[in-house]
GROMACS .gro file of C-alpha atoms in nm:
model
  228
    1MET     CA    1  -0.012   0.014   0.037
    2LEU     CA    2   0.134   0.365  -0.111
    3ASN     CA    3   0.405   0.147  -0.213
    4SER     CA    4   0.541  -0.019   0.190
    5GLN     CA    5   0.520  -0.353   0.240
    6ILE     CA    6   0.199  -0.445   0.471
    7SER     CA    7   0.399  -0.750   0.667
    8GLU     CA    8   0.096  -1.050   0.736
    9VAL     CA    9   0.029  -1.162   1.085
   10GLU     CA   10  -0.149  -1.414   1.306
   11SER     CA   11  -0.396  -1.126   1.502
   12HIS     CA   12  -0.511  -0.780   1.449
   13LYS     CA   13  -0.675  -0.529   1.697
   14HIS     CA   14  -0.967  -0.377   1.512
   15LEU     CA   15  -1.226  -0.164   1.688
   16GLY     CA   16  -1.161  -0.380   2.031
   17VAL     CA   17  -1.144  -0.683   1.884
   18TYR     CA   18  -0.884  -0.973   1.801
   19LEU     CA   19  -0.896  -1.053   1.397
   20SER     CA   20  -0.741  -1.376   1.329
   21ASN     CA   21  -0.599  -1.508   1.024
   22ASN     CA   22  -0.740  -1.841   1.056
   23GLY     CA   23  -1.125  -1.742   1.148
   24THR     CA   24  -1.100  -1.824   1.539
   25TRP     CA   25  -1.068  -1.648   1.813
   26HIS     CA   26  -0.815  -1.729   2.067
   27SER     CA   27  -0.652  -1.415   2.006
   28HIS     CA   28  -0.942  -1.231   2.130
   29ILE     CA   29  -1.055  -1.473   2.435
   30GLU     CA   30  -0.717  -1.463   2.593
   31TYR     CA   31  -0.714  -1.102   2.551
   32ILE     CA   32  -1.047  -1.041   2.702
   33ASN     CA   33  -0.956  -1.324   2.963
   34SER     CA   34  -0.656  -1.141   3.108
   35LYS     CA   35  -0.849  -0.761   3.131
   36ALA     CA   36  -1.157  -0.917   3.332
   37TRP     CA   37  -0.949  -1.126   3.569
   38GLY     CA   38  -0.762  -0.816   3.642
   39ARG     CA   39  -1.049  -0.631   3.769
   40ILE     CA   40  -1.170  -0.967   3.930
   41ASN     CA   41  -0.909  -0.943   4.142
   42ILE     CA   42  -0.927  -0.625   4.279
   43MET     CA   43  -1.307  -0.755   4.362
   44ARG     CA   44  -1.151  -0.936   4.577
   45LYS     CA   45  -0.991  -0.711   4.758
   46LEU     CA   46  -1.357  -0.576   4.864
   47LYS     CA   47  -1.559  -0.877   4.930
   48TYR     CA   48  -1.563  -0.833   5.333
   49VAL     CA   49  -1.575  -0.429   5.288
   50LEU     CA   50  -1.818  -0.397   5.050
   51ASP     CA   51  -2.220  -0.505   5.061
   52ARG     CA   52  -2.388  -0.762   4.740
   53LYS     CA   53  -2.554  -0.428   4.587
   54SER     CA   54  -2.234  -0.244   4.584
   55LEU     CA   55  -2.006  -0.541   4.453
   56GLU     CA   56  -2.277  -0.676   4.191
   57THR     CA   57  -2.283  -0.320   4.053
   58ILE     CA   58  -1.853  -0.342   4.000
   59TYR     CA   59  -1.932  -0.647   3.810
   60THR     CA   60  -2.254  -0.535   3.586
   61SER     CA   61  -2.068  -0.182   3.514
   62PHE     CA   62  -1.680  -0.295   3.540
   63VAL     CA   63  -1.618  -0.660   3.436
   64ARG     CA   64  -1.955  -0.801   3.218
   65PRO     CA   65  -1.908  -0.576   2.967
   66ILE     CA   66  -1.554  -0.674   2.894
   67LEU     CA   67  -1.681  -1.022   2.820
   68GLU     CA   68  -1.957  -0.935   2.638
   69TYR     CA   69  -1.841  -0.685   2.429
   70SER     CA   70  -1.889  -0.750   2.067
   71ASP     CA   71  -2.013  -1.102   2.136
   72ASN     CA   72  -2.250  -1.102   1.856
   73ILE     CA   73  -1.930  -1.117   1.653
   74TRP     CA   74  -1.700  -1.414   1.826
   75ASP     CA   75  -2.017  -1.649   1.976
   76ASN     CA   76  -1.864  -1.945   1.770
   77CYS     CA   77  -1.559  -1.941   1.971
   78THR     CA   78  -1.456  -2.275   2.112
   79ILE     CA   79  -1.664  -2.469   2.468
   80TYR     CA   80  -1.317  -2.439   2.603
   81GLU     CA   81  -1.349  -2.049   2.592
   82LYS     CA   82  -1.708  -2.045   2.651
   83ASP     CA   83  -1.592  -2.148   2.965
   84ASP     CA   84  -1.329  -1.958   3.053
   85LEU     CA   85  -1.575  -1.645   3.064
   86GLU     CA   86  -1.825  -1.818   3.321
   87LYS     CA   87  -1.610  -1.926   3.502
   88ILE     CA   88  -1.532  -1.518   3.554
   89GLN     CA   89  -1.889  -1.523   3.666
   90TYR     CA   90  -1.868  -1.756   3.894
   91GLU     CA   91  -1.618  -1.577   4.093
   92ALA     CA   92  -1.756  -1.244   4.053
   93ALA     CA   93  -2.101  -1.412   4.135
   94ARG     CA   94  -1.897  -1.588   4.461
   95ILE     CA   95  -1.718  -1.266   4.555
   96ALA     CA   96  -2.087  -1.096   4.531
   97THR     CA   97  -2.270  -1.360   4.743
   98GLY     CA   98  -1.986  -1.361   4.997
   99THR     CA   99  -1.953  -1.727   4.977
  100THR     CA  100  -1.654  -1.940   4.921
  101LYS     CA  101  -1.572  -2.237   4.616
  102LEU     CA  102  -1.703  -2.484   4.823
  103ILE     CA  103  -2.095  -2.394   4.691
  104SER     CA  104  -2.202  -2.546   4.388
  105ILE     CA  105  -2.245  -2.389   4.062
  106ASN     CA  106  -2.593  -2.416   4.036
  107ASN     CA  107  -2.701  -2.320   4.387
  108LEU     CA  108  -2.429  -2.011   4.336
  109MET     CA  109  -2.638  -1.930   4.001
  110LYS     CA  110  -2.969  -2.027   4.196
  111GLU     CA  111  -2.919  -1.737   4.507
  112ILE     CA  112  -2.761  -1.428   4.274
  113ASN     CA  113  -2.980  -1.532   3.984
  114TRP     CA  114  -2.784  -1.382   3.697
  115GLU     CA  115  -2.832  -1.569   3.372
  116SER     CA  116  -2.557  -1.749   3.192
  117LEU     CA  117  -2.339  -1.542   2.963
  118GLN     CA  118  -2.410  -1.804   2.635
  119THR     CA  119  -2.786  -1.707   2.781
  120ARG     CA  120  -2.733  -1.362   2.820
  121ARG     CA  121  -2.499  -1.372   2.430
  122GLN     CA  122  -2.785  -1.572   2.265
  123LYS     CA  123  -3.055  -1.299   2.294
  124HIS     CA  124  -2.798  -1.010   2.136
  125LYS     CA  125  -2.777  -1.192   1.862
  126LEU     CA  126  -3.147  -1.223   1.891
  127ILE     CA  127  -3.198  -0.773   1.978
  128LEU     CA  128  -2.931  -0.724   1.681
  129PHE     CA  129  -3.114  -0.990   1.453
  130TYR     CA  130  -3.490  -0.783   1.556
  131LYS     CA  131  -3.323  -0.502   1.418
  132MET     CA  132  -3.184  -0.626   1.119
  133VAL     CA  133  -3.528  -0.776   0.984
  134ASN     CA  134  -3.727  -0.400   1.116
  135HIS     CA  135  -3.476  -0.246   0.879
  136SER     CA  136  -3.333  -0.059   1.181
  137THR     CA  137  -2.984  -0.130   1.152
  138PRO     CA  138  -2.787   0.021   0.868
  139GLU     CA  139  -2.871  -0.160   0.498
  140TYR     CA  140  -2.505  -0.427   0.469
  141LEU     CA  141  -2.646  -0.607   0.786
  142SER     CA  142  -3.013  -0.581   0.666
  143SER     CA  143  -2.924  -0.721   0.336
  144LEU     CA  144  -2.798  -1.002   0.508
  145VAL     CA  145  -3.149  -1.179   0.609
  146PRO     CA  146  -3.236  -1.437   0.411
  147PRO     CA  147  -3.569  -1.456   0.237
  148LEU     CA  148  -3.898  -1.647   0.405
  149VAL     CA  149  -3.905  -2.011   0.375
  150GLY     CA  150  -4.275  -1.874   0.238
  151LYS     CA  151  -4.165  -1.689  -0.050
  152GLU     CA  152  -3.957  -1.951  -0.207
  153SER     CA  153  -4.237  -2.218  -0.209
  154ARG     CA  154  -4.604  -2.255  -0.413
  155TYR     CA  155  -4.723  -2.477  -0.148
  156PRO     CA  156  -4.835  -2.367   0.205
  157LEU     CA  157  -4.620  -2.458   0.453
  158ARG     CA  158  -4.626  -2.472   0.852
  159ASN     CA  159  -4.283  -2.291   0.863
  160SER     CA  160  -4.338  -2.024   0.599
  161ASP     CA  161  -4.273  -1.759   0.848
  162ASN     CA  162  -3.941  -1.907   0.915
  163PHE     CA  163  -3.597  -1.738   0.789
  164GLN     CA  164  -3.421  -1.999   0.533
  165THR     CA  165  -3.168  -2.092   0.733
  166VAL     CA  166  -2.742  -2.110   0.592
  167HIS     CA  167  -2.599  -2.436   0.510
  168ALA     CA  168  -2.274  -2.439   0.688
  169ARG     CA  169  -2.013  -2.691   0.576
  170THR     CA  170  -1.816  -2.626   0.908
  171ARG     CA  171  -1.891  -2.576   1.352
  172LEU     CA  172  -1.669  -2.241   1.255
  173TYR     CA  173  -1.957  -2.118   1.010
  174SER     CA  174  -2.243  -2.298   1.163
  175GLU     CA  175  -2.212  -2.101   1.491
  176SER     CA  176  -2.093  -1.776   1.365
  177PHE     CA  177  -2.389  -1.468   1.419
  178LEU     CA  178  -2.604  -1.573   1.099
  179PRO     CA  179  -2.618  -1.863   1.033
  180SER     CA  180  -2.666  -1.997   1.452
  181VAL     CA  181  -2.951  -1.677   1.500
  182ILE     CA  182  -3.127  -1.774   1.262
  183ARG     CA  183  -3.209  -2.142   1.359
  184ASP     CA  184  -3.246  -1.971   1.766
  185TRP     CA  185  -3.505  -1.755   1.569
  186ASN     CA  186  -3.705  -1.998   1.405
  187ASP     CA  187  -3.753  -2.113   1.748
  188LEU     CA  188  -3.941  -1.806   1.907
  189PRO     CA  189  -4.270  -1.847   1.922
  190SER     CA  190  -4.490  -1.579   1.593
  191VAL     CA  191  -4.616  -1.355   1.911
  192VAL     CA  192  -4.252  -1.272   1.997
  193ARG     CA  193  -4.049  -1.213   1.649
  194ASN     CA  194  -4.405  -1.048   1.513
  195ALA     CA  195  -4.373  -0.754   1.812
  196GLY     CA  196  -4.380  -0.442   1.780
  197SER     CA  197  -4.105  -0.275   1.874
  198ILE     CA  198  -3.800  -0.324   2.006
  199SER     CA  199  -3.816  -0.239   2.392
  200SER     CA  200  -4.169  -0.540   2.316
  201PHE     CA  201  -3.897  -0.771   2.176
  202LYS     CA  202  -3.647  -0.683   2.480
  203ARG     CA  203  -3.945  -0.781   2.753
  204ALA     CA  204  -4.035  -1.107   2.548
  205ILE     CA  205  -3.727  -1.309   2.534
  206ASN     CA  206  -3.643  -1.211   2.877
  207LYS     CA  207  -4.001  -1.316   3.069
  208HIS     CA  208  -3.832  -1.589   3.229
  209VAL     CA  209  -3.603  -1.406   3.411
  210LYS     CA  210  -3.605  -1.419   3.788
  211THR     CA  211  -3.507  -1.144   4.053
  212VAL     CA  212  -3.312  -1.202   4.365
  213SER     CA  213  -3.581  -1.201   4.683
  214PRO     CA  214  -3.631  -0.862   4.872
  215ASP     CA  215  -3.371  -0.971   5.143
  216TYR     CA  216  -3.133  -1.073   4.931
  217TYR     CA  217  -2.940  -0.736   4.985
  218PHE     CA  218  -3.052  -0.658   5.346
  219GLY     CA  219  -2.843  -0.640   5.641
  220ASN     CA  220  -2.440  -0.577   5.679
  221ARG     CA  221  -2.135  -0.821   5.474
  222ILE     CA  222  -2.087  -1.026   5.778
  223SER     CA  223  -2.444  -1.116   5.756
  224GLN     CA  224  -2.480  -1.171   5.391
  225SER     CA  225  -2.191  -1.357   5.431
  226GLN     CA  226  -2.358  -1.592   5.749
  227HIS     CA  227  -2.671  -1.627   5.537
  228CYS     CA  228  -2.496  -1.743   5.209
   0.00000   0.00000   0.00000
């Protein structure tokens, strides 16, 4: 470019996301893991100083955004990498609740009522796809929406209001944004897909999200840890 040789690299950071030359997300996951654990270590120092609400606010404001930045793009990372990210949230939940590592993960997440990062990524993709379907995104995104099954068939089909799935030969592409979000979208009830606004769509997909009991934030830090 401009008579200058451009060196080839294995990965390149672009707008906060590490893009690799083979389509994997190893460099990016390592990057956000390192950055998130650094802030988790700060939370550890405050474990017996701040109350549950304050610790939760620290996590949701300063740690979880790192774990979810551009997660629409890299959700097709490996299962092991996804598990590593979930471990960061588990540790944040232990710190916020005041429990130890001896607690079971199931009981821990029931206590704090946080959705898994995988579930949240799935919802983030569905929200973006809703915007694409309703032309609330730039044309280069909205144009990627495939036609409905009913528009490509002369016969009345039960799934006529579904979008055509994207054929993928590899797992990496099959789990990438467009092929995976179309499968998830087609599994949604019609009343959810036809929501009149983005806010009503978000309410519909979050309808079953549970909240903690009123006494969860009650008391000082010592009593909260003993209760947990």
